[in-house]
Amino acid sequence: MRLACSLLRNSLIRRSSTLPAQARRNSRCFKSGFVTQRFVSFSLMAESEASPINRLSWLRSSYSFLNATAASPNARWLVSNGPQQLVSVPASSTSAKPTIAQLTTEQVKSVLGPAPYFGQGKDDGRVLTEQETSPFTESARHRGPRIVFLGLLDSLSTLNALPTSDFADPERAVANLKGIPYFAVDISELNVDTEEILKQDKDAQILSWMEARGLLMTLQLDNVGLALLNEARSMVDWNQRNKFCPACGSSTYSMWGGWKISCSTLLPWADNTGRKPCVTAKGLHNFTHPRTDPVVIMIAIDETGDKILLGRGKRYPGKFYSALAGFIEPGETFEEAVVREMWEEAGVKAWNVTYHSAQPWPFPANLMVGFYARADATQPIRLDLDNELMDARWYTRNEILEVLNHKLGTRIVASDQKKFAENADKASHEAVSAVEAKPAVEPVVDEPPFRVPPTSAIAGVLIRDWAYKKIQFPTTPVVQKGNL
């Protein structure tokens, strides 16, 4: 139920080379020739590339592995300060574009607190004793800021990722493990001088803070930087938001290198006199693990194949039009969510829903799942159902190509970025008035009739692939339609 213009700030698209099982089973869509390619080429990512980070998830419960890895001279840390991310430029080339800063363990030691960082026992400065070891203390971290182990960057990581049984001597194992281990930490709630952080390694690099949403849009991140930022932002945010047990209200602590939380009443030394056992002491509970919230983002194509439906949200400035989007609700499939959202936002009845590609959006933890669908362009558009759009209209291929070929057609200026961030941070219940499509500075000569997202956002890719005929359609209109 949110317009996909929110993705105008994003930087790159994660590729997906396979179709969901539900889409594969929908043979009617593919027999009709609705989509002819399953692989999508996005900005700066080759078709064969995916995330290069080996997350080593089976080793997260080993505090000896995590401690040895964190102590490695090769370890690198991504540091955030609330919504801001630490970035750097070489001191020898201050005109270079910023990149995500990667500090050493020595450089961040002052904010981490005393070792050990993982498997912390009851008393300061020591690991868990045998008596303190339990399923509720696996790599436990109950002192200091929460730390997230992101994984290992290694071109041969699938060969060098050793099984847990080979880490009886973790320091030797880490020494033989080729690559760079990555961690993430947030300092926003610590009593530290953020300016002191910026003085690290000042002879080699110049550090600064940059708003993370803008970072994805303004920097041409490679697949390593993109993978690290997507994972770090989502996981840091999840840890920051889940400091109290949903079952009993007690404080929580971190486990598994930041990938699990546990109720503090489950610590072996917790004093639970006079209170009932927390229900999380038994069974599996989804709120103790990170979550990803899927969002469908879709473009309706008319029965001739020559028009698409785009909308303009009330939260965004300028003449931006984009795909429609909304969260998947409990008890529905991706395809059902597409049909429902198209009706709720624009009063359009959609059918023949077909998967295209997906993109992570780590603010806080969304996965944008892209689709195309058929719709009848002769029927009137309605904006009075959920009232989230300021406007929605059908555009021809020639109209879209005119914008795509315009030098400003997919450009986002600084004033737009600021407005995006301001509206995105507003609570969902806050009223947002429609933003006038007025220029923030002097009028621009040769302004495009409207703007669409760049191809660094999944909405822009959906528009581009349709406009340049990278997808094809049946010559005969499909008879079956939505049943709303």
CSV table of C-alpha atoms in Angstrom, one decimal:
chain,number,residue,atom,x,y,z
A,1,MET,CA,0.0,0.0,0.0
A,2,ARG,CA,2.9,2.3,-0.6
A,3,LEU,CA,3.9,3.7,-3.9
A,4,ALA,CA,7.1,2.3,-5.3
A,5,CYS,CA,8.5,5.8,-5.6
A,6,SER,CA,9.9,5.1,-2.2
A,7,LEU,CA,12.6,3.1,-4.0
A,8,LEU,CA,13.8,6.1,-5.9
A,9,ARG,CA,16.5,6.4,-3.3
A,10,ASN,CA,17.8,2.9,-3.8
A,11,SER,CA,21.0,2.1,-5.5
A,12,LEU,CA,21.2,-1.3,-7.1
A,13,ILE,CA,19.0,-4.3,-7.8
A,14,ARG,CA,19.7,-7.7,-6.4
A,15,ARG,CA,19.3,-10.3,-9.2
A,16,SER,CA,17.1,-13.3,-9.0
A,17,SER,CA,17.8,-16.0,-11.5
A,18,THR,CA,14.9,-18.3,-10.7
A,19,LEU,CA,11.1,-17.9,-10.6
A,20,PRO,CA,9.0,-18.6,-7.5
A,21,ALA,CA,7.4,-22.0,-7.5
A,22,GLN,CA,3.9,-20.4,-7.7
A,23,ALA,CA,4.9,-18.5,-10.8
A,24,ARG,CA,6.4,-21.6,-12.4
A,25,ARG,CA,3.2,-23.5,-11.8
A,26,ASN,CA,1.2,-20.8,-13.5
A,27,SER,CA,1.9,-22.3,-16.9
A,28,ARG,CA,-0.9,-20.3,-18.5
A,29,CYS,CA,1.3,-17.2,-18.2
A,30,PHE,CA,4.3,-18.7,-19.8
A,31,LYS,CA,2.5,-20.6,-22.6
A,32,SER,CA,1.0,-17.3,-23.6
A,33,GLY,CA,4.5,-15.8,-24.0
A,34,PHE,CA,3.9,-13.1,-21.4
A,35,VAL,CA,7.5,-13.2,-20.3
A,36,THR,CA,10.3,-14.6,-22.4
A,37,GLN,CA,13.3,-14.1,-20.2
A,38,ARG,CA,13.9,-15.1,-16.6
A,39,PHE,CA,17.2,-13.4,-16.2
A,40,VAL,CA,17.5,-9.7,-15.7
A,41,SER,CA,20.6,-7.5,-16.0
A,42,PHE,CA,20.8,-4.7,-13.5
A,43,SER,CA,23.2,-1.8,-13.0
A,44,LEU,CA,26.8,-2.8,-12.3
A,45,MET,CA,25.9,-6.5,-11.8
A,46,ALA,CA,26.7,-9.2,-14.3
A,47,GLU,CA,24.1,-11.9,-14.9
A,48,SER,CA,26.1,-14.5,-13.0
A,49,GLU,CA,26.8,-12.3,-10.0
A,50,ALA,CA,25.1,-12.6,-6.6
A,51,SER,CA,26.0,-11.7,-3.1
A,52,PRO,CA,29.7,-12.7,-2.6
A,53,ILE,CA,29.4,-12.8,1.2
A,54,ASN,CA,29.5,-16.3,2.7
A,55,ARG,CA,27.4,-15.8,5.9
A,56,LEU,CA,28.8,-19.0,7.6
A,57,SER,CA,25.5,-19.3,9.4
A,58,TRP,CA,26.3,-22.7,10.9
A,59,LEU,CA,29.2,-21.1,12.8
A,60,ARG,CA,27.2,-18.3,14.5
A,61,SER,CA,26.6,-20.4,17.6
A,62,SER,CA,30.4,-20.9,18.2
A,63,TYR,CA,31.6,-18.1,20.4
A,64,SER,CA,35.2,-19.3,20.0
A,65,PHE,CA,35.0,-18.9,16.2
A,66,LEU,CA,33.4,-15.4,16.5
A,67,ASN,CA,35.9,-14.2,19.0
A,68,ALA,CA,38.9,-15.4,17.0
A,69,THR,CA,37.4,-14.0,13.8
A,70,ALA,CA,36.8,-10.6,15.4
A,71,ALA,CA,40.4,-10.5,16.7
A,72,SER,CA,41.8,-11.3,13.2
A,73,PRO,CA,43.8,-8.4,11.7
A,74,ASN,CA,41.8,-9.0,8.5
A,75,ALA,CA,38.5,-8.3,10.2
A,76,ARG,CA,36.6,-5.2,9.1
A,77,TRP,CA,33.8,-3.3,10.7
A,78,LEU,CA,30.9,-1.3,9.2
A,79,VAL,CA,29.9,1.4,11.7
A,80,SER,CA,26.5,3.2,11.7
A,81,ASN,CA,25.2,6.0,13.8
A,82,GLY,CA,21.4,5.6,13.7
A,83,PRO,CA,20.3,6.5,10.1
A,84,GLN,CA,23.8,7.5,9.1
A,85,GLN,CA,26.5,5.2,7.8
A,86,LEU,CA,30.3,5.8,8.2
A,87,VAL,CA,31.9,6.5,4.7
A,88,SER,CA,35.4,7.3,3.6
A,89,VAL,CA,37.4,8.8,0.8
A,90,PRO,CA,41.1,8.4,0.3
A,91,ALA,CA,43.1,11.2,1.8
A,92,SER,CA,45.1,11.4,-1.4
A,93,SER,CA,42.0,12.0,-3.5
A,94,THR,CA,39.4,14.0,-1.7
A,95,SER,CA,37.4,14.4,-4.9
A,96,ALA,CA,36.7,10.7,-5.1
A,97,LYS,CA,33.2,9.4,-4.4
A,98,PRO,CA,32.7,8.1,-0.8
A,99,THR,CA,32.7,4.4,-0.2
A,100,ILE,CA,31.5,2.5,2.8
A,101,ALA,CA,34.1,2.8,5.5
A,102,GLN,CA,35.7,-0.4,6.8
A,103,LEU,CA,37.5,-0.1,10.1
A,104,THR,CA,39.8,-2.6,11.8
A,105,THR,CA,39.0,-4.2,15.1
A,106,GLU,CA,41.6,-2.1,16.7
A,107,GLN,CA,40.0,1.1,15.4
A,108,VAL,CA,36.5,0.2,16.9
A,109,LYS,CA,37.7,-1.4,20.1
A,110,SER,CA,36.9,1.6,22.2
A,111,VAL,CA,33.1,1.3,21.4
A,112,LEU,CA,32.9,-2.5,21.6
A,113,GLY,CA,33.5,-2.8,25.3
A,114,PRO,CA,35.9,-5.3,26.9
A,115,ALA,CA,36.5,-8.8,25.5
A,116,PRO,CA,35.3,-11.4,25.1
A,117,TYR,CA,32.8,-10.0,22.6
A,118,PHE,CA,30.9,-13.3,22.3
A,119,GLY,CA,30.1,-16.1,24.7
A,120,GLN,CA,30.1,-13.6,27.6
A,121,GLY,CA,29.9,-15.2,31.1
A,122,LYS,CA,28.2,-13.8,34.1
A,123,ASP,CA,31.3,-11.9,35.2
A,124,ASP,CA,33.2,-9.3,33.2
A,125,GLY,CA,36.2,-10.4,31.2
A,126,ARG,CA,35.6,-14.1,30.8
A,127,VAL,CA,33.7,-16.5,28.6
A,128,LEU,CA,31.0,-18.9,29.7
A,129,THR,CA,31.8,-21.6,32.1
A,130,GLU,CA,30.6,-25.2,31.6
A,131,GLN,CA,27.8,-24.6,34.1
A,132,GLU,CA,26.7,-21.4,32.3
A,133,THR,CA,26.6,-23.1,28.9
A,134,SER,CA,23.1,-23.8,27.5
A,135,PRO,CA,21.1,-23.4,24.4
A,136,PHE,CA,20.3,-19.9,25.7
A,137,THR,CA,23.9,-18.8,25.9
A,138,GLU,CA,25.2,-19.8,22.5
A,139,SER,CA,27.5,-16.9,21.5
A,140,ALA,CA,25.7,-14.8,24.0
A,141,ARG,CA,26.5,-11.1,24.2
A,142,HIS,CA,24.7,-9.4,27.1
A,143,ARG,CA,27.1,-6.5,27.6
A,144,GLY,CA,28.1,-3.7,25.3
A,145,PRO,CA,26.4,-2.7,22.0
A,146,ARG,CA,25.0,-5.5,19.9
A,147,ILE,CA,27.4,-6.8,17.2
A,148,VAL,CA,26.4,-8.5,13.9
A,149,PHE,CA,28.7,-11.0,12.2
A,150,LEU,CA,28.0,-10.4,8.5
A,151,GLY,CA,30.1,-13.2,7.0
A,152,LEU,CA,33.2,-13.8,5.0
A,153,LEU,CA,34.3,-12.2,1.7
A,154,ASP,CA,36.3,-14.8,-0.2
A,155,SER,CA,36.2,-15.7,-3.9
A,156,LEU,CA,36.7,-19.3,-2.8
A,157,SER,CA,34.5,-19.2,0.3
A,158,THR,CA,32.6,-22.3,-0.7
A,159,LEU,CA,35.8,-24.3,-0.6
A,160,ASN,CA,37.3,-22.6,2.5
A,161,ALA,CA,34.1,-22.6,4.7
A,162,LEU,CA,35.0,-25.3,7.1
A,163,PRO,CA,32.4,-27.4,9.0
A,164,THR,CA,31.8,-26.7,12.7
A,165,SER,CA,33.8,-29.8,13.8
A,166,ASP,CA,37.0,-28.3,12.3
A,167,PHE,CA,36.9,-25.4,14.7
A,168,ALA,CA,38.1,-27.1,17.8
A,169,ASP,CA,41.1,-24.8,17.5
A,170,PRO,CA,39.3,-21.7,16.2
A,171,GLU,CA,42.3,-19.4,16.0
A,172,ARG,CA,44.2,-21.8,13.8
A,173,ALA,CA,41.1,-22.3,11.7
A,174,VAL,CA,40.6,-18.6,11.2
A,175,ALA,CA,44.3,-18.2,10.3
A,176,ASN,CA,43.7,-20.8,7.5
A,177,LEU,CA,40.5,-19.2,6.4
A,178,LYS,CA,41.2,-17.0,3.4
A,179,GLY,CA,39.3,-13.8,3.1
A,180,ILE,CA,37.9,-10.8,5.0
A,181,PRO,CA,35.4,-11.3,7.9
A,182,TYR,CA,32.9,-8.5,8.3
A,183,PHE,CA,31.0,-7.2,11.3
A,184,ALA,CA,28.6,-4.3,11.9
A,185,VAL,CA,28.0,-2.2,15.0
A,186,ASP,CA,25.8,0.9,15.7
A,187,ILE,CA,27.0,3.6,18.1
A,188,SER,CA,23.9,5.8,18.2
A,189,GLU,CA,23.0,4.8,21.8
A,190,LEU,CA,26.6,4.9,23.2
A,191,ASN,CA,28.1,7.7,25.1
A,192,VAL,CA,30.9,8.3,22.6
A,193,ASP,CA,32.1,11.3,20.7
A,194,THR,CA,31.2,10.6,17.1
A,195,GLU,CA,33.8,13.2,16.0
A,196,GLU,CA,36.5,11.0,17.5
A,197,ILE,CA,35.4,8.2,15.2
A,198,LEU,CA,36.1,10.4,12.2
A,199,LYS,CA,39.8,10.8,13.3
A,200,GLN,CA,40.6,7.2,12.7
A,201,ASP,CA,43.4,6.6,10.2
A,202,LYS,CA,43.1,10.2,9.1
A,203,ASP,CA,46.4,10.1,7.2
A,204,ALA,CA,45.1,7.4,4.9
A,205,GLN,CA,41.3,8.2,4.7
A,206,ILE,CA,38.8,11.0,5.4
A,207,LEU,CA,35.8,9.7,7.3
A,208,SER,CA,32.3,11.2,7.5
A,209,TRP,CA,28.7,10.3,8.2
A,210,MET,CA,26.3,9.9,5.3
A,211,GLU,CA,22.5,9.3,5.4
A,212,ALA,CA,22.2,5.6,4.5
A,213,ARG,CA,19.1,5.9,2.2
A,214,GLY,CA,21.0,8.5,0.1
A,215,LEU,CA,24.0,6.3,0.2
A,216,LEU,CA,22.3,3.6,-1.8
A,217,MET,CA,21.2,6.1,-4.4
A,218,THR,CA,24.2,8.4,-4.8
A,219,LEU,CA,27.0,5.9,-4.7
A,220,GLN,CA,27.7,3.4,-7.4
A,221,LEU,CA,28.1,0.5,-5.0
A,222,ASP,CA,29.6,-2.7,-6.4
A,223,ASN,CA,28.1,-6.0,-5.5
A,224,VAL,CA,30.3,-6.3,-2.4
A,225,GLY,CA,29.3,-2.9,-1.0
A,226,LEU,CA,25.7,-3.5,-1.8
A,227,ALA,CA,25.6,-6.9,-0.2
A,228,LEU,CA,27.3,-5.6,3.0
A,229,LEU,CA,25.1,-2.5,3.3
A,230,ASN,CA,21.9,-4.4,2.7
A,231,GLU,CA,22.7,-7.0,5.3
A,232,ALA,CA,24.2,-4.6,7.9
A,233,ARG,CA,21.4,-2.1,7.8
A,234,SER,CA,18.7,-4.7,8.1
A,235,MET,CA,20.4,-6.6,11.0
A,236,VAL,CA,21.5,-3.5,13.0
A,237,ASP,CA,18.0,-2.1,12.7
A,238,TRP,CA,16.4,-5.4,13.9
A,239,ASN,CA,18.7,-5.6,16.9
A,240,GLN,CA,18.0,-2.0,17.8
A,241,ARG,CA,14.2,-2.5,17.6
A,242,ASN,CA,14.0,-5.7,19.7
A,243,LYS,CA,15.4,-4.9,23.1
A,244,PHE,CA,12.5,-6.3,25.0
A,245,CYS,CA,10.9,-9.7,25.0
A,246,PRO,CA,7.5,-9.7,23.3
A,247,ALA,CA,6.4,-12.6,25.5
A,248,CYS,CA,7.1,-11.2,29.0
A,249,GLY,CA,8.6,-7.7,28.6
A,250,SER,CA,12.0,-8.4,30.0
A,251,SER,CA,15.1,-7.1,28.4
A,252,THR,CA,16.7,-9.2,25.7
A,253,TYR,CA,20.3,-10.0,24.8
A,254,SER,CA,22.1,-11.0,21.6
A,255,MET,CA,23.1,-14.5,20.5
A,256,TRP,CA,24.5,-16.1,17.4
A,257,GLY,CA,26.6,-13.1,16.4
A,258,GLY,CA,23.6,-10.8,16.3
A,259,TRP,CA,21.3,-13.2,14.5
A,260,LYS,CA,19.1,-14.2,17.5
A,261,ILE,CA,17.8,-12.6,20.6
A,262,SER,CA,16.8,-14.2,23.8
A,263,CYS,CA,14.9,-13.2,27.0
A,264,SER,CA,17.2,-12.1,29.8
A,265,THR,CA,15.2,-14.3,32.2
A,266,LEU,CA,16.7,-17.3,30.4
A,267,LEU,CA,20.3,-16.5,31.4
A,268,PRO,CA,21.5,-19.2,33.9
A,269,TRP,CA,22.2,-16.6,36.6
A,270,ALA,CA,19.0,-14.7,36.2
A,271,ASP,CA,17.0,-14.1,39.4
A,272,ASN,CA,13.4,-15.1,38.5
A,273,THR,CA,12.0,-15.2,42.0
A,274,GLY,CA,8.3,-14.7,42.0
A,275,ARG,CA,7.8,-14.7,38.3
A,276,LYS,CA,6.5,-17.3,35.9
A,277,PRO,CA,8.9,-18.8,33.3
A,278,CYS,CA,9.0,-16.9,30.0
A,279,VAL,CA,7.1,-18.8,27.3
A,280,THR,CA,10.2,-18.5,25.1
A,281,ALA,CA,11.9,-21.1,27.3
A,282,LYS,CA,10.2,-23.8,25.3
A,283,GLY,CA,9.5,-24.2,21.6
A,284,LEU,CA,10.5,-22.1,18.5
A,285,HIS,CA,9.4,-18.5,18.4
A,286,ASN,CA,9.7,-16.4,15.2
A,287,PHE,CA,10.3,-13.1,17.0
A,288,THR,CA,13.6,-14.4,18.3
A,289,HIS,CA,15.0,-14.4,14.8
A,290,PRO,CA,15.4,-11.7,12.1
A,291,ARG,CA,12.5,-11.0,9.8
A,292,THR,CA,12.1,-9.9,6.2
A,293,ASP,CA,8.8,-8.2,5.1
A,294,PRO,CA,7.9,-9.0,1.5
A,295,VAL,CA,6.4,-6.2,-0.6
A,296,VAL,CA,4.9,-6.7,-4.0
A,297,ILE,CA,5.8,-4.0,-6.6
A,298,MET,CA,4.0,-4.2,-9.9
A,299,ILE,CA,3.2,-2.6,-13.2
A,300,ALA,CA,-0.1,-3.2,-15.0
A,301,ILE,CA,0.0,-3.5,-18.8
A,302,ASP,CA,-3.1,-3.1,-20.9
A,303,GLU,CA,-4.4,-5.7,-23.2
A,304,THR,CA,-2.7,-4.2,-26.3
A,305,GLY,CA,0.7,-4.4,-24.5
A,306,ASP,CA,1.4,-0.7,-25.4
A,307,LYS,CA,0.3,1.1,-22.2
A,308,ILE,CA,1.4,0.8,-18.6
A,309,LEU,CA,-0.2,2.1,-15.4
A,310,LEU,CA,1.9,4.3,-13.2
A,311,GLY,CA,1.0,6.2,-10.0
A,312,ARG,CA,2.2,9.3,-8.1
A,313,GLY,CA,2.2,9.1,-4.3
A,314,LYS,CA,1.3,11.9,-2.0
A,315,ARG,CA,4.5,11.5,0.0
A,316,TYR,CA,6.9,12.3,-2.8
A,317,PRO,CA,7.8,15.6,-4.5
A,318,GLY,CA,8.0,16.6,-8.1
A,319,LYS,CA,6.4,14.9,-11.1
A,320,PHE,CA,7.5,11.3,-10.1
A,321,TYR,CA,5.4,8.4,-11.4
A,322,SER,CA,6.3,4.9,-10.5
A,323,ALA,CA,5.0,1.3,-10.1
A,324,LEU,CA,2.5,0.6,-7.4
A,325,ALA,CA,3.5,-1.4,-4.4
A,326,GLY,CA,2.2,-2.8,-1.1
A,327,PHE,CA,2.9,-5.2,1.7
A,328,ILE,CA,1.8,-8.8,1.5
A,329,GLU,CA,-0.9,-9.6,4.0
A,330,PRO,CA,-1.2,-12.8,6.1
A,331,GLY,CA,-2.9,-15.6,4.3
A,332,GLU,CA,-2.4,-14.5,0.7
A,333,THR,CA,0.1,-15.4,-2.1
A,334,PHE,CA,2.2,-12.9,-4.0
A,335,GLU,CA,-0.2,-13.0,-6.9
A,336,GLU,CA,-3.2,-12.3,-4.7
A,337,ALA,CA,-1.4,-9.4,-3.1
A,338,VAL,CA,-0.7,-7.9,-6.6
A,339,VAL,CA,-4.4,-8.2,-7.5
A,340,ARG,CA,-5.5,-6.7,-4.2
A,341,GLU,CA,-3.1,-3.8,-4.2
A,342,MET,CA,-3.9,-2.8,-7.8
A,343,TRP,CA,-7.5,-2.6,-6.9
A,344,GLU,CA,-7.0,-0.8,-3.5
A,345,GLU,CA,-4.7,1.8,-4.9
A,346,ALA,CA,-6.1,2.5,-8.4
A,347,GLY,CA,-9.4,0.6,-8.7
A,348,VAL,CA,-7.8,-1.6,-11.4
A,349,LYS,CA,-8.8,-5.2,-11.8
A,350,ALA,CA,-5.6,-7.2,-12.7
A,351,TRP,CA,-5.0,-10.7,-13.9
A,352,ASN,CA,-2.2,-12.8,-15.5
A,353,VAL,CA,0.3,-11.9,-12.8
A,354,THR,CA,3.8,-12.9,-13.6
A,355,TYR,CA,7.1,-12.6,-11.6
A,356,HIS,CA,10.0,-10.5,-12.9
A,357,SER,CA,12.7,-10.0,-10.2
A,358,ALA,CA,13.4,-9.0,-6.6
A,359,GLN,CA,15.4,-6.4,-4.7
A,360,PRO,CA,16.2,-6.1,-1.0
A,361,TRP,CA,15.4,-2.7,0.6
A,362,PRO,CA,17.0,-2.5,4.1
A,363,PHE,CA,14.9,0.2,5.7
A,364,PRO,CA,14.2,-1.6,7.8
A,365,ALA,CA,14.0,-5.1,6.2
A,366,ASN,CA,11.9,-5.3,3.1
A,367,LEU,CA,12.2,-7.5,0.0
A,368,MET,CA,10.6,-5.9,-3.0
A,369,VAL,CA,9.2,-8.6,-5.3
A,370,GLY,CA,8.5,-7.4,-8.8
A,371,PHE,CA,5.6,-8.4,-11.0
A,372,TYR,CA,3.8,-7.5,-14.2
A,373,ALA,CA,0.0,-8.0,-14.6
A,374,ARG,CA,-2.6,-7.5,-17.2
A,375,ALA,CA,-5.4,-4.9,-16.8
A,376,ASP,CA,-8.1,-3.2,-18.8
A,377,ALA,CA,-7.1,0.4,-19.6
A,378,THR,CA,-10.6,1.3,-20.8
A,379,GLN,CA,-12.0,1.1,-17.3
A,380,PRO,CA,-12.0,4.2,-15.1
A,381,ILE,CA,-9.2,4.7,-12.5
A,382,ARG,CA,-10.2,5.1,-8.8
A,383,LEU,CA,-8.1,6.8,-6.1
A,384,ASP,CA,-10.8,6.9,-3.4
A,385,LEU,CA,-10.3,3.5,-1.9
A,386,ASP,CA,-7.1,3.7,0.2
A,387,ASN,CA,-6.4,7.3,-0.8
A,388,GLU,CA,-2.6,6.8,-1.0
A,389,LEU,CA,-2.1,8.1,-4.6
A,390,MET,CA,-2.3,11.7,-5.7
A,391,ASP,CA,-2.7,10.5,-9.3
A,392,ALA,CA,-2.6,7.4,-11.5
A,393,ARG,CA,-2.7,7.2,-15.3
A,394,TRP,CA,-1.9,5.1,-18.3
A,395,TYR,CA,1.1,6.0,-20.3
A,396,THR,CA,2.0,4.8,-23.8
A,397,ARG,CA,5.3,3.3,-24.8
A,398,ASN,CA,6.3,6.4,-26.7
A,399,GLU,CA,5.5,8.6,-23.7
A,400,ILE,CA,7.7,6.4,-21.4
A,401,LEU,CA,10.5,6.3,-24.0
A,402,GLU,CA,10.5,10.1,-24.2
A,403,VAL,CA,11.1,10.3,-20.5
A,404,LEU,CA,13.7,7.5,-20.4
A,405,ASN,CA,15.7,9.2,-23.2
A,406,HIS,CA,15.5,12.6,-21.5
A,407,LYS,CA,18.7,13.6,-19.5
A,408,LEU,CA,16.5,14.5,-16.5
A,409,GLY,CA,13.9,11.8,-16.9
A,410,THR,CA,15.3,9.6,-14.2
A,411,ARG,CA,17.3,12.1,-12.3
A,412,ILE,CA,16.8,12.7,-8.5
A,413,VAL,CA,18.1,16.0,-7.2
A,414,ALA,CA,19.3,16.8,-3.7
A,415,SER,CA,16.0,18.5,-2.7
A,416,ASP,CA,14.1,15.4,-3.8
A,417,GLN,CA,16.3,13.3,-1.7
A,418,LYS,CA,15.7,15.4,1.4
A,419,LYS,CA,11.9,15.3,0.9
A,420,PHE,CA,12.0,11.5,0.4
A,421,ALA,CA,13.9,11.1,3.7
A,422,GLU,CA,11.5,13.4,5.6
A,423,ASN,CA,8.4,11.7,4.4
A,424,ALA,CA,9.8,8.2,4.8
A,425,ASP,CA,10.6,8.9,8.5
A,426,LYS,CA,7.1,10.1,9.3
A,427,ALA,CA,4.8,7.7,11.2
A,428,SER,CA,2.3,5.9,9.1
A,429,HIS,CA,-0.6,7.6,10.9
A,430,GLU,CA,0.7,11.1,10.2
A,431,ALA,CA,-1.1,12.9,7.5
A,432,VAL,CA,1.0,13.8,4.5
A,433,SER,CA,-0.3,16.4,2.2
A,434,ALA,CA,0.2,16.2,-1.5
A,435,VAL,CA,3.5,17.8,-2.5
A,436,GLU,CA,3.3,20.4,-5.2
A,437,ALA,CA,5.3,19.7,-8.3
A,438,LYS,CA,7.2,22.9,-8.0
A,439,PRO,CA,10.9,23.2,-8.7
A,440,ALA,CA,13.1,23.7,-5.6
A,441,VAL,CA,15.4,26.1,-7.5
A,442,GLU,CA,15.3,28.0,-10.7
A,443,PRO,CA,13.1,26.4,-13.4
A,444,VAL,CA,14.8,23.9,-15.5
A,445,VAL,CA,14.8,24.4,-19.2
A,446,ASP,CA,13.7,21.4,-21.2
A,447,GLU,CA,12.1,19.7,-18.2
A,448,PRO,CA,10.6,16.3,-18.9
A,449,PRO,CA,6.8,16.0,-18.8
A,450,PHE,CA,7.2,13.7,-15.8
A,451,ARG,CA,9.9,11.5,-14.2
A,452,VAL,CA,10.3,7.8,-13.4
A,453,PRO,CA,12.7,5.9,-11.1
A,454,PRO,CA,16.2,5.2,-12.4
A,455,THR,CA,17.2,1.6,-13.1
A,456,SER,CA,19.0,1.5,-9.8
A,457,ALA,CA,15.5,0.8,-8.4
A,458,ILE,CA,13.4,-2.2,-9.2
A,459,ALA,CA,10.5,0.1,-10.3
A,460,GLY,CA,12.9,1.6,-12.9
A,461,VAL,CA,13.9,-1.8,-14.2
A,462,LEU,CA,10.3,-2.9,-14.6
A,463,ILE,CA,9.5,0.2,-16.6
A,464,ARG,CA,12.7,0.0,-18.7
A,465,ASP,CA,12.2,-3.7,-19.6
A,466,TRP,CA,8.7,-3.1,-20.7
A,467,ALA,CA,9.6,0.1,-22.6
A,468,TYR,CA,12.4,-1.6,-24.5
A,469,LYS,CA,10.4,-4.7,-25.2
A,470,LYS,CA,12.5,-7.0,-23.1
A,471,ILE,CA,9.2,-8.8,-22.3
A,472,GLN,CA,6.6,-10.0,-24.8
A,473,PHE,CA,2.9,-10.5,-24.8
A,474,PRO,CA,0.3,-12.7,-26.4
A,475,THR,CA,-1.4,-11.3,-29.5
A,476,THR,CA,-4.8,-12.4,-28.3
A,477,PRO,CA,-6.0,-10.8,-25.1
A,478,VAL,CA,-6.4,-13.2,-22.1
A,479,VAL,CA,-10.0,-13.8,-21.3
A,480,GLN,CA,-9.7,-14.6,-17.6
A,481,LYS,CA,-9.8,-11.5,-15.4
A,482,GLY,CA,-9.8,-10.7,-11.7
A,483,ASN,CA,-12.9,-11.5,-9.6
A,484,LEU,CA,-12.9,-8.5,-7.3
